[in-house]
Tab-separated table of C-alpha atoms in Angstrom:
chain	number	residue	atom	x	y	z
R	1	UNK	CA	233.259	-38.100	-214.743
R	2	UNK	CA	235.704	-40.620	-214.674
R	3	UNK	CA	235.009	-42.308	-217.908
R	4	UNK	CA	238.533	-42.923	-218.535
R	5	UNK	CA	238.220	-46.160	-216.569
R	6	UNK	CA	235.756	-47.645	-219.168
R	7	UNK	CA	238.649	-47.222	-221.955
R	8	UNK	CA	240.578	-50.259	-223.401
R	9	UNK	CA	243.342	-48.275	-224.336
R	10	UNK	CA	244.960	-50.440	-227.101
R	11	UNK	CA	241.815	-49.430	-228.961
R	12	UNK	CA	242.637	-45.723	-228.975
R	13	UNK	CA	245.409	-46.260	-231.567
R	14	UNK	CA	242.739	-46.451	-234.500
R	15	UNK	CA	243.104	-43.425	-236.528
R	16	UNK	CA	243.121	-39.478	-236.214
R	17	UNK	CA	240.266	-36.676	-236.361
R	18	UNK	CA	237.303	-36.533	-237.937
R	19	UNK	CA	236.596	-35.493	-241.168
R	20	UNK	CA	240.342	-36.313	-242.313
R	21	UNK	CA	240.884	-39.986	-241.248
R	22	UNK	CA	238.207	-43.041	-241.046
R	23	UNK	CA	238.019	-43.012	-237.356
R	24	UNK	CA	238.990	-40.483	-234.465
R	25	UNK	CA	237.601	-39.104	-231.204
R	26	UNK	CA	235.609	-36.324	-230.353
R	27	UNK	CA	234.692	-33.953	-227.815
R	28	UNK	CA	231.544	-34.727	-226.112
R	29	UNK	CA	229.829	-32.918	-222.909
R	30	UNK	CA	227.596	-34.429	-220.128
R	31	UNK	CA	223.806	-33.458	-220.434
R	32	UNK	CA	223.052	-31.986	-217.556
R	33	UNK	CA	220.800	-34.131	-214.929
R	34	UNK	CA	217.669	-31.770	-215.183
R	35	UNK	CA	217.154	-32.919	-218.738
R	36	UNK	CA	217.479	-36.459	-218.121
R	37	UNK	CA	214.624	-38.843	-217.417
R	38	UNK	CA	214.610	-42.685	-217.414
R	39	UNK	CA	212.584	-44.517	-219.865
R	40	UNK	CA	213.683	-47.946	-219.846
R	41	UNK	CA	216.445	-50.373	-218.154
R	42	UNK	CA	217.347	-53.430	-219.168
R	43	UNK	CA	216.846	-55.905	-216.184
R	44	UNK	CA	218.760	-58.328	-217.702
R	45	UNK	CA	222.604	-56.812	-218.061
R	46	UNK	CA	224.736	-57.508	-215.128
R	47	UNK	CA	227.485	-55.450	-213.667
R	48	UNK	CA	227.946	-51.998	-211.914
R	49	UNK	CA	228.025	-49.714	-215.239
R	50	UNK	CA	226.017	-46.275	-214.703
R	51	UNK	CA	224.485	-45.581	-218.003
R	52	UNK	CA	224.003	-41.878	-217.024
R	53	UNK	CA	227.724	-41.743	-217.581
R	54	UNK	CA	227.173	-42.285	-221.410
R	55	UNK	CA	224.560	-39.523	-221.610
R	56	UNK	CA	226.701	-37.045	-223.313
R	57	UNK	CA	226.012	-34.320	-226.747
R	58	UNK	CA	228.076	-33.062	-229.070
R	59	UNK	CA	230.351	-30.172	-227.842
R	60	UNK	CA	230.260	-27.916	-230.907
R	61	UNK	CA	232.326	-25.276	-229.508
R	62	UNK	CA	235.075	-26.924	-228.002
R	63	UNK	CA	235.455	-29.158	-230.919
R	64	UNK	CA	239.424	-29.292	-231.672
R	65	UNK	CA	241.237	-30.377	-234.585
R	66	UNK	CA	243.187	-32.908	-232.016
R	67	UNK	CA	241.560	-32.059	-228.725
R	68	UNK	CA	243.735	-33.140	-225.648
R	69	UNK	CA	241.400	-35.168	-223.928
R	70	UNK	CA	239.714	-38.169	-225.661
R	71	UNK	CA	235.833	-38.648	-224.705
R	72	UNK	CA	234.544	-41.294	-227.371
R	73	UNK	CA	235.365	-43.132	-230.502
R	74	UNK	CA	233.389	-42.169	-233.346
R	75	UNK	CA	232.802	-43.696	-236.515
R	76	UNK	CA	231.946	-41.425	-239.702
R	77	UNK	CA	229.709	-43.306	-241.232
R	78	UNK	CA	227.368	-44.084	-238.092
R	79	UNK	CA	226.818	-40.098	-237.932
R	80	UNK	CA	224.709	-40.026	-234.234
R	81	UNK	CA	226.374	-42.591	-232.469
R	82	UNK	CA	229.638	-42.829	-230.240
R	83	UNK	CA	231.488	-45.474	-229.119
R	84	UNK	CA	232.876	-46.407	-225.318
R	85	UNK	CA	235.025	-49.315	-225.285
R	86	UNK	CA	235.231	-50.707	-221.743
R	87	UNK	CA	237.995	-52.448	-219.932
R	88	UNK	CA	235.615	-54.725	-218.335
R	89	UNK	CA	233.168	-56.712	-220.467
R	90	UNK	CA	229.350	-56.794	-220.058
R	91	UNK	CA	227.221	-59.814	-219.618
R	92	UNK	CA	223.389	-59.907	-220.571
R	93	UNK	CA	221.454	-63.079	-219.036
R	94	UNK	CA	218.354	-63.988	-220.664
R	95	UNK	CA	215.852	-66.699	-221.234
R	96	UNK	CA	215.202	-67.335	-225.034
R	97	UNK	CA	211.669	-68.399	-226.059
R	98	UNK	CA	212.623	-72.337	-226.244
R	99	UNK	CA	213.458	-72.207	-222.424
R	100	UNK	CA	217.432	-71.892	-223.127
R	101	UNK	CA	219.583	-69.832	-220.413
R	102	UNK	CA	222.118	-68.114	-221.972
R	103	UNK	CA	224.690	-65.370	-221.258
R	104	UNK	CA	225.356	-62.690	-224.066
R	105	UNK	CA	228.878	-60.873	-223.791
R	106	UNK	CA	229.517	-57.375	-225.203
R	107	UNK	CA	232.858	-55.356	-225.619
R	108	UNK	CA	230.973	-51.954	-226.611
R	109	UNK	CA	228.590	-49.417	-225.124
R	110	UNK	CA	227.168	-47.170	-227.857
R	111	UNK	CA	225.364	-44.065	-227.270
R	112	UNK	CA	222.912	-42.929	-229.966
R	113	UNK	CA	221.137	-39.625	-230.187
R	114	UNK	CA	223.681	-37.152	-228.985
R	115	UNK	CA	223.739	-35.035	-232.188
R	116	UNK	CA	225.855	-35.744	-235.276
R	117	UNK	CA	229.256	-36.251	-234.977
R	118	UNK	CA	230.180	-34.362	-238.006
R	119	UNK	CA	227.969	-31.223	-238.443
R	120	UNK	CA	226.152	-32.037	-241.339
R	121	UNK	CA	222.662	-30.320	-243.129
R	122	UNK	CA	221.628	-30.673	-246.730
R	123	UNK	CA	221.266	-28.301	-249.273
R	124	UNK	CA	218.656	-27.533	-251.982
R	125	UNK	CA	219.772	-30.821	-254.010
R	126	UNK	CA	219.941	-32.976	-251.044
R	127	UNK	CA	223.781	-32.763	-250.661
R	128	UNK	CA	225.640	-33.510	-247.405
R	129	UNK	CA	227.549	-30.073	-246.363
R	130	UNK	CA	229.857	-30.290	-243.735
R	131	UNK	CA	230.342	-26.682	-241.411
R	132	UNK	CA	231.770	-26.456	-237.818
R	133	UNK	CA	229.439	-23.471	-237.306
R	134	UNK	CA	226.245	-25.723	-238.384
R	135	UNK	CA	223.661	-25.899	-235.192
R	136	UNK	CA	223.568	-29.210	-233.388
R	137	UNK	CA	220.385	-30.105	-234.502
R	138	UNK	CA	218.310	-29.519	-237.874
R	139	UNK	CA	214.680	-29.990	-239.241
R	140	UNK	CA	214.814	-32.769	-242.180
R	141	UNK	CA	212.530	-33.888	-244.261
R	142	UNK	CA	212.262	-37.748	-244.359
R	143	UNK	CA	210.342	-40.343	-245.972
R	144	UNK	CA	211.331	-43.085	-243.374
R	145	UNK	CA	208.506	-42.128	-240.738
R	146	UNK	CA	204.802	-41.283	-240.894
R	147	UNK	CA	205.082	-37.696	-239.885
R	148	UNK	CA	207.554	-36.761	-242.848
R	149	UNK	CA	210.290	-35.517	-240.561
R	150	UNK	CA	213.242	-36.144	-238.711
R	151	UNK	CA	215.308	-33.432	-236.449
R	152	UNK	CA	219.162	-34.848	-237.735
R	153	UNK	CA	221.521	-36.062	-234.847
R	154	UNK	CA	218.898	-37.088	-232.391
R	155	UNK	CA	216.984	-40.244	-231.958
R	156	UNK	CA	212.933	-39.658	-231.818
R	157	UNK	CA	211.621	-41.210	-228.583
R	158	UNK	CA	208.458	-42.265	-230.596
R	159	UNK	CA	210.493	-45.032	-232.376
R	160	UNK	CA	212.087	-46.147	-229.621
R	161	UNK	CA	209.700	-48.563	-228.055
R	162	UNK	CA	209.607	-50.201	-230.901
R	163	UNK	CA	213.548	-50.563	-231.024
R	164	UNK	CA	213.538	-52.008	-227.639
R	165	UNK	CA	210.716	-54.215	-228.178
R	166	UNK	CA	211.862	-55.617	-231.721
R	167	UNK	CA	215.636	-55.956	-230.234
R	168	UNK	CA	214.092	-57.835	-227.082
R	169	UNK	CA	211.908	-60.194	-229.556
R	170	UNK	CA	214.676	-61.027	-231.634
R	171	UNK	CA	217.290	-61.884	-229.067
R	172	UNK	CA	214.602	-63.977	-227.385
R	173	UNK	CA	214.109	-65.847	-230.944
R	174	UNK	CA	217.609	-66.617	-231.209
R	175	UNK	CA	218.842	-63.995	-233.190
R	176	UNK	CA	222.520	-62.386	-232.707
R	177	UNK	CA	221.950	-58.773	-232.486
R	178	UNK	CA	222.656	-55.866	-230.221
R	179	UNK	CA	220.980	-55.271	-227.020
R	180	UNK	CA	219.301	-51.932	-225.613
R	181	UNK	CA	220.431	-51.350	-222.170
R	182	UNK	CA	218.829	-48.150	-221.454
R	183	UNK	CA	216.552	-45.372	-223.213
R	184	UNK	CA	216.318	-41.951	-221.469
R	185	UNK	CA	213.838	-38.971	-222.361
R	186	UNK	CA	216.110	-35.722	-223.034
R	187	UNK	CA	214.511	-32.851	-222.098
R	188	UNK	CA	217.030	-30.095	-223.231
R	189	UNK	CA	219.520	-30.032	-225.871
R	190	UNK	CA	222.856	-27.997	-226.790
R	191	UNK	CA	221.846	-25.803	-229.779
R	192	UNK	CA	224.343	-23.307	-230.938
R	193	UNK	CA	226.974	-23.752	-228.098
R	194	UNK	CA	224.097	-23.233	-225.436
R	195	UNK	CA	221.774	-25.904	-223.366
R	196	UNK	CA	218.382	-25.217	-223.994
R	197	UNK	CA	215.176	-26.774	-223.015
R	198	UNK	CA	213.096	-28.716	-225.817
R	199	UNK	CA	210.037	-26.142	-224.420
R	200	UNK	CA	212.118	-22.754	-225.480
R	201	UNK	CA	212.982	-24.133	-228.544
R	202	UNK	CA	209.454	-25.015	-229.756
R	203	UNK	CA	208.576	-21.066	-229.603
R	204	UNK	CA	212.180	-19.933	-230.692
R	205	UNK	CA	212.956	-19.320	-234.380
R	206	UNK	CA	216.129	-19.666	-236.438
R	207	UNK	CA	217.939	-16.922	-238.758
R	208	UNK	CA	215.352	-17.404	-241.599
R	209	UNK	CA	212.480	-17.216	-239.244
R	210	UNK	CA	211.604	-21.276	-239.048
R	211	UNK	CA	210.411	-22.958	-235.746
R	212	UNK	CA	213.884	-24.679	-234.464
R	213	UNK	CA	211.843	-27.351	-233.168
R	214	UNK	CA	208.803	-28.619	-235.183
R	215	UNK	CA	205.549	-28.076	-233.476
R	216	UNK	CA	202.854	-31.105	-233.539
R	217	UNK	CA	199.836	-31.464	-235.255
R	218	UNK	CA	197.344	-32.631	-232.944
R	219	UNK	CA	196.084	-35.466	-235.652
R	220	UNK	CA	199.723	-36.863	-235.835
R	221	UNK	CA	200.104	-36.962	-232.185
R	222	UNK	CA	197.049	-38.421	-231.625
R	223	UNK	CA	197.872	-41.022	-234.513
R	224	UNK	CA	201.034	-41.978	-232.766
R	225	UNK	CA	198.629	-42.513	-229.453
R	226	UNK	CA	196.045	-44.632	-231.082
R	227	UNK	CA	198.317	-46.978	-232.676
R	228	UNK	CA	200.185	-48.155	-229.563
R	229	UNK	CA	199.192	-51.734	-229.637
R	230	UNK	CA	199.896	-52.490	-226.048
R	231	UNK	CA	199.309	-50.789	-222.347
R	232	UNK	CA	203.224	-50.779	-222.000
R	233	UNK	CA	203.670	-48.855	-225.238
R	234	UNK	CA	200.565	-46.417	-223.926
R	235	UNK	CA	202.798	-45.939	-220.619
R	236	UNK	CA	205.981	-45.531	-222.559
R	237	UNK	CA	204.476	-42.729	-224.632
R	238	UNK	CA	202.957	-40.976	-221.814
R	239	UNK	CA	206.201	-40.960	-219.964
R	240	UNK	CA	207.880	-39.819	-223.032
R	241	UNK	CA	206.005	-36.583	-223.157
R	242	UNK	CA	207.279	-33.938	-220.634
R	243	UNK	CA	204.771	-32.453	-218.620
R	244	UNK	CA	202.028	-30.168	-220.126
R	245	UNK	CA	202.970	-31.605	-223.638
R	246	UNK	CA	200.823	-33.816	-226.111
R	247	UNK	CA	201.046	-37.639	-225.585
R	248	UNK	CA	202.746	-38.777	-228.927
R	249	UNK	CA	204.585	-35.477	-229.864
R	250	UNK	CA	208.249	-35.792	-231.174
R	251	UNK	CA	210.402	-36.077	-228.369
R	252	UNK	CA	214.365	-36.908	-228.549
R	253	UNK	CA	215.804	-39.467	-226.406
R	254	UNK	CA	219.274	-41.270	-225.954
R	255	UNK	CA	219.580	-44.845	-226.598
R	256	UNK	CA	222.309	-46.938	-225.108
R	257	UNK	CA	222.865	-50.111	-226.745
R	258	UNK	CA	225.299	-52.882	-225.986
R	259	UNK	CA	227.353	-54.387	-229.330
R	260	UNK	CA	230.082	-56.840	-229.259
R	261	UNK	CA	232.201	-54.687	-231.682
R	262	UNK	CA	231.480	-51.175	-232.977
R	263	UNK	CA	232.469	-51.852	-236.382
R	264	UNK	CA	230.306	-52.730	-239.169
R	265	UNK	CA	230.943	-54.884	-242.365
R	266	UNK	CA	230.652	-51.648	-244.364
R	267	UNK	CA	233.578	-49.685	-242.307
R	268	UNK	CA	235.632	-52.573	-242.851
R	269	UNK	CA	234.726	-52.688	-246.768
R	270	UNK	CA	234.723	-48.765	-247.379
R	271	UNK	CA	237.558	-47.830	-245.431
R	272	UNK	CA	240.591	-46.952	-247.817
R	273	UNK	CA	243.355	-47.139	-245.529
R	274	UNK	CA	244.900	-50.850	-246.013
R	275	UNK	CA	246.012	-50.240	-242.198
R	276	UNK	CA	243.206	-49.406	-240.673
R	277	UNK	CA	241.278	-52.092	-242.411
R	278	UNK	CA	243.876	-54.555	-240.895
R	279	UNK	CA	243.315	-53.361	-237.427
R	280	UNK	CA	239.371	-53.568	-238.142
R	281	UNK	CA	239.995	-57.246	-239.177
R	282	UNK	CA	242.144	-58.140	-236.159
R	283	UNK	CA	239.772	-56.395	-233.799
R	284	UNK	CA	236.881	-58.788	-234.978
R	285	UNK	CA	238.971	-61.665	-234.784
R	286	UNK	CA	240.129	-61.155	-231.021
R	287	UNK	CA	235.999	-60.037	-230.378
R	288	UNK	CA	234.837	-63.510	-231.568
R	289	UNK	CA	237.697	-65.489	-230.236
R	290	UNK	CA	237.241	-64.242	-226.779
R	291	UNK	CA	233.344	-64.348	-226.888
R	292	UNK	CA	233.612	-68.101	-228.409
R	293	UNK	CA	236.060	-69.068	-225.841
R	294	UNK	CA	232.979	-68.518	-223.179
R	295	UNK	CA	231.301	-71.275	-224.897
R	296	UNK	CA	234.254	-73.397	-226.009
R	297	UNK	CA	237.416	-73.032	-224.049
R	298	UNK	CA	239.430	-75.023	-226.366
R	299	UNK	CA	238.145	-72.433	-229.420
R	300	UNK	CA	241.531	-71.075	-230.941
R	301	UNK	CA	242.465	-67.477	-230.919
R	302	UNK	CA	242.131	-66.534	-234.302
R	303	UNK	CA	245.000	-64.998	-236.536
R	304	UNK	CA	244.799	-63.000	-239.947
R	305	UNK	CA	248.092	-65.142	-240.497
R	306	UNK	CA	246.142	-68.481	-240.756
R	307	UNK	CA	243.944	-69.436	-243.673
R	308	UNK	CA	242.080	-71.942	-241.244
R	309	UNK	CA	241.652	-69.312	-238.958
R	310	UNK	CA	240.249	-66.828	-241.189
R	311	UNK	CA	237.535	-69.721	-242.707
R	312	UNK	CA	236.593	-70.166	-239.126
R	313	UNK	CA	235.900	-66.757	-239.180
R	314	UNK	CA	234.047	-66.603	-242.384
R	315	UNK	CA	232.009	-69.778	-241.677
R	316	UNK	CA	230.820	-68.164	-238.329
R	317	UNK	CA	229.992	-64.815	-240.093
R	318	UNK	CA	227.699	-66.677	-243.101
R	319	UNK	CA	226.269	-68.966	-239.894
R	320	UNK	CA	224.873	-65.910	-237.973
R	321	UNK	CA	223.752	-63.873	-240.998
R	322	UNK	CA	221.874	-66.356	-242.426
R	323	UNK	CA	220.185	-67.652	-238.777
R	324	UNK	CA	219.506	-63.697	-238.389
R	325	UNK	CA	217.742	-63.472	-241.606
R	326	UNK	CA	215.862	-66.534	-240.911
R	327	UNK	CA	214.843	-65.715	-237.459
R	328	UNK	CA	213.487	-62.212	-238.729
R	329	UNK	CA	211.341	-63.731	-241.498
R	330	UNK	CA	210.180	-66.649	-239.086
R	331	UNK	CA	209.028	-63.762	-237.212
R	332	UNK	CA	207.294	-61.705	-239.846
R	333	UNK	CA	209.774	-59.047	-239.492
R	334	UNK	CA	210.649	-56.717	-242.632
R	335	UNK	CA	213.969	-54.469	-241.942
R	336	UNK	CA	214.143	-52.509	-244.744
R	337	UNK	CA	217.849	-52.142	-244.412
R	338	UNK	CA	219.443	-55.504	-243.932
R	339	UNK	CA	222.781	-54.763	-245.784
R	340	UNK	CA	226.302	-54.726	-244.749
R	341	UNK	CA	225.910	-50.911	-243.001
R	342	UNK	CA	223.889	-52.962	-240.168
R	343	UNK	CA	225.638	-56.073	-239.777
R	344	UNK	CA	228.870	-55.824	-237.615
R	345	UNK	CA	232.068	-57.370	-237.979
R	346	UNK	CA	231.017	-60.130	-235.190
R	347	UNK	CA	227.711	-60.917	-237.223
R	348	UNK	CA	225.237	-58.525	-235.017
R	349	UNK	CA	222.136	-57.090	-236.597
R	350	UNK	CA	222.149	-53.573	-235.403
R	351	UNK	CA	219.528	-50.605	-235.818
R	352	UNK	CA	216.690	-52.692	-235.694
R	353	UNK	CA	214.236	-49.355	-235.650
R	354	UNK	CA	213.651	-49.981	-239.182
R	355	UNK	CA	212.674	-53.603	-238.119
R	356	UNK	CA	208.524	-53.542	-238.471
R	357	UNK	CA	206.105	-56.743	-238.487
R	358	UNK	CA	203.673	-57.085	-241.691
R	359	UNK	CA	201.425	-59.097	-239.722
R	360	UNK	CA	198.527	-57.930	-236.963
R	361	UNK	CA	196.977	-60.147	-234.193
R	362	UNK	CA	193.338	-60.096	-235.053
R	363	UNK	CA	190.548	-61.719	-232.600
R	364	UNK	CA	188.074	-63.598	-234.790
R	365	UNK	CA	185.676	-66.364	-234.110
R	366	UNK	CA	188.367	-69.333	-234.354
R	367	UNK	CA	190.579	-67.469	-232.030
R	368	UNK	CA	193.720	-64.978	-232.457
R	369	UNK	CA	194.794	-65.228	-235.972
R	370	UNK	CA	197.893	-63.212	-237.950
R	371	UNK	CA	196.472	-60.668	-240.296
R	372	UNK	CA	198.728	-59.676	-243.219
R	373	UNK	CA	198.868	-55.669	-242.851
R	374	UNK	CA	201.191	-54.083	-245.873
R	375	UNK	CA	200.272	-50.530	-244.894
R	376	UNK	CA	204.064	-49.841	-244.409
R	377	UNK	CA	205.609	-51.145	-247.299
R	378	UNK	CA	205.715	-48.077	-249.392
R	379	UNK	CA	207.848	-48.993	-252.650
R	380	UNK	CA	207.702	-52.776	-251.644
R	381	UNK	CA	204.407	-53.732	-252.676
R	382	UNK	CA	203.906	-56.455	-255.352
R	383	UNK	CA	205.790	-59.631	-256.750
R	384	UNK	CA	209.671	-59.759	-257.439
R	385	UNK	CA	209.555	-60.604	-261.041
R	386	UNK	CA	212.468	-63.162	-260.898
R	387	UNK	CA	211.082	-65.613	-258.062
R	388	UNK	CA	207.627	-64.252	-257.753
R	389	UNK	CA	207.703	-63.803	-254.148
R	390	UNK	CA	206.856	-60.397	-252.309
R	391	UNK	CA	209.332	-57.869	-252.790
R	392	UNK	CA	209.820	-56.473	-249.401
R	393	UNK	CA	210.681	-60.917	-248.634
R	394	UNK	CA	213.079	-60.651	-251.766
R	395	UNK	CA	214.643	-57.478	-250.569
R	396	UNK	CA	215.909	-58.674	-247.113
R	397	UNK	CA	217.085	-61.942	-248.434
R	398	UNK	CA	219.155	-60.560	-251.281
R	399	UNK	CA	220.520	-57.809	-249.040
R	400	UNK	CA	221.651	-60.162	-246.433
R	401	UNK	CA	223.138	-62.460	-249.087
R	402	UNK	CA	225.271	-59.685	-250.403
R	403	UNK	CA	226.387	-58.418	-246.865
R	404	UNK	CA	227.954	-62.004	-246.229
R	405	UNK	CA	229.455	-61.805	-249.457
R	406	UNK	CA	231.208	-58.423	-248.960
R	407	UNK	CA	233.064	-59.623	-245.359
R	408	UNK	CA	234.613	-62.241	-248.048
R	409	UNK	CA	235.786	-60.080	-250.751
R	410	UNK	CA	237.076	-57.790	-248.287
R	411	UNK	CA	239.091	-59.846	-246.499
R	412	UNK	CA	240.282	-61.378	-249.727
R	413	UNK	CA	241.383	-58.279	-250.795
R	414	UNK	CA	243.272	-57.055	-247.443
R	415	UNK	CA	244.694	-60.317	-247.314
R	416	UNK	CA	245.655	-61.299	-250.830
R	417	UNK	CA	248.415	-63.987	-249.766
R	418	UNK	CA	245.832	-65.915	-247.168
R	419	UNK	CA	245.067	-68.272	-250.058
R	420	UNK	CA	241.304	-67.767	-250.478
R	421	UNK	CA	239.508	-69.306	-252.844
R	422	UNK	CA	236.036	-70.403	-254.454
R	423	UNK	CA	235.965	-73.014	-252.414
R	424	UNK	CA	236.163	-70.931	-249.437
R	425	UNK	CA	233.237	-68.947	-250.722
R	426	UNK	CA	231.442	-71.984	-251.403
R	427	UNK	CA	231.555	-73.305	-248.233
R	428	UNK	CA	230.571	-70.180	-246.612
R	429	UNK	CA	227.646	-69.848	-249.178
R	430	UNK	CA	226.323	-73.230	-247.905
R	431	UNK	CA	226.721	-72.499	-244.565
R	432	UNK	CA	224.442	-69.450	-244.960
R	433	UNK	CA	221.802	-71.500	-246.714
R	434	UNK	CA	221.781	-74.352	-243.699
R	435	UNK	CA	221.830	-71.774	-240.883
R	436	UNK	CA	218.499	-69.966	-242.612
R	437	UNK	CA	216.923	-73.218	-243.318
R	438	UNK	CA	217.034	-74.140	-239.788
R	439	UNK	CA	215.812	-70.715	-238.573
R	440	UNK	CA	212.445	-70.800	-240.392
R	441	UNK	CA	209.218	-72.822	-239.399
R	442	UNK	CA	206.544	-73.510	-241.923
R	443	UNK	CA	203.556	-71.771	-241.164
R	444	UNK	CA	204.989	-69.018	-239.311
R	445	UNK	CA	205.776	-65.356	-240.081
R	446	UNK	CA	206.977	-64.829	-243.967
R	447	UNK	CA	205.843	-68.577	-244.263
R	448	UNK	CA	202.343	-67.763	-243.883
R	449	UNK	CA	202.996	-65.980	-247.268
R	450	UNK	CA	205.541	-68.243	-249.021
R	451	UNK	CA	205.994	-71.735	-248.141
R	452	UNK	CA	209.032	-72.071	-246.047
R	453	UNK	CA	210.725	-74.738	-248.689
R	454	UNK	CA	210.409	-71.989	-251.328
R	455	UNK	CA	211.971	-69.018	-249.448
R	456	UNK	CA	214.883	-71.783	-248.990
R	457	UNK	CA	215.140	-72.351	-252.621
R	458	UNK	CA	215.217	-68.651	-253.472
R	459	UNK	CA	217.753	-67.999	-250.951
R	460	UNK	CA	219.742	-71.135	-252.615
R	461	UNK	CA	219.472	-69.906	-256.039
R	462	UNK	CA	220.637	-66.234	-254.897
R	463	UNK	CA	223.502	-68.231	-252.888
R	464	UNK	CA	224.283	-70.175	-255.959
R	465	UNK	CA	224.503	-67.256	-258.161
R	466	UNK	CA	226.888	-65.074	-255.904
R	467	UNK	CA	228.883	-67.575	-254.254
R	468	UNK	CA	229.218	-70.162	-256.093
R	469	UNK	CA	228.892	-68.848	-259.712
R	470	UNK	CA	230.683	-65.743	-258.878
R	471	UNK	CA	227.785	-63.938	-260.451
R	472	UNK	CA	226.661	-60.587	-259.855
R	473	UNK	CA	223.083	-60.217	-258.460
R	474	UNK	CA	220.549	-58.177	-260.607
R	475	UNK	CA	219.168	-54.904	-259.607
R	476	UNK	CA	215.958	-54.232	-259.219
R	477	UNK	CA	213.630	-51.103	-259.252
R	478	UNK	CA	213.174	-50.807	-255.451
R	479	UNK	CA	217.338	-50.284	-255.475
R	480	UNK	CA	216.450	-47.239	-256.896
């Protein structure tokens, strides 16, 4: 494989080897062709990239402290994703719902589902344990999915269709988010250093006598199939199931995603090494400058040495995050994890597999109507005490506001002499409110439950509290 041609060499200066450093490089192995089946390919992406070249799985046996060859850039807080930084840009041409033709430009190819970057399992106290001898996969109880478990390090194919659908819809609606380039079913994985088919793993037991791969309950599989809400989704689930298996079973996939930068706000905010934090910021400024020049050739090359440039960047981040929140709610989506870990340093919303609609279409005598469906809101039902709006609506609003605030405080901390003041913070807050309000439509999405004017009032109140008055936002029971 000639993946070296995809790398932008200057980016490889970031960091050392995990788990001792914030950033590093890991050894990966190509997935054998016989275990790969294409499920989805984005027809809007331009270029000659062969997505098969990014279908890789962690190579636990060959893992070295300082590998001689570099396969991919890894970020410890991302667990099961790796990043390729191509020397050429990627372009996606898309027609938005409002009829506009746009080009999206990306710098990063992200592969998700190839095992944990750092071997990880959980002890009886649910604390993370790291070990070089941990198998590449492990069954893990989780409340995130209705079937109650996950395979650590892998991507469940049953949630991938909703990921593709939601991401495409958010993009077409005007959101700034990652793009899904392709999805591949994986019929075999690396387990204890050997390539093993999923079929064999279904009958194999571990040292403790437990099945390595969970066997599907027919009721569970039938439920997944019965809840498919379109012919396209049923076709996807049919193709996901390998020959002879039950439609609706757990089956792993590799998702190839396109992003403007691999670094999230949380990566920047939580990084203890000031030198690496500065490199992340410089990278973000370069990416944003490069991208904006496609729309406005006179856009300046942003520099961390100039207060005016930092202000431009912060206002763009506030605009993008506010608009994404507005588009999300205009479409009736609840994300649950709209936080600094899912917003990149280029203002993109990522990991949209946690996003779902709280409305269902229903045919009535008056025609097709949207009916509220709160069946997936466990822990977020009821009314928020301060503003008297649904808790799940408040949760996304507050988390988006805090994500935006974190980028301001993190930059102020890393650039103490640049001169950021409360006036810059105030300008950011006002930009967030304006961008959010412009993305809403009365009577659409969450504005079916709460008038758009009231939603804007809540956002303005939280922005005033945090960005203008500089006071903390109170925690709520749903944060625990």
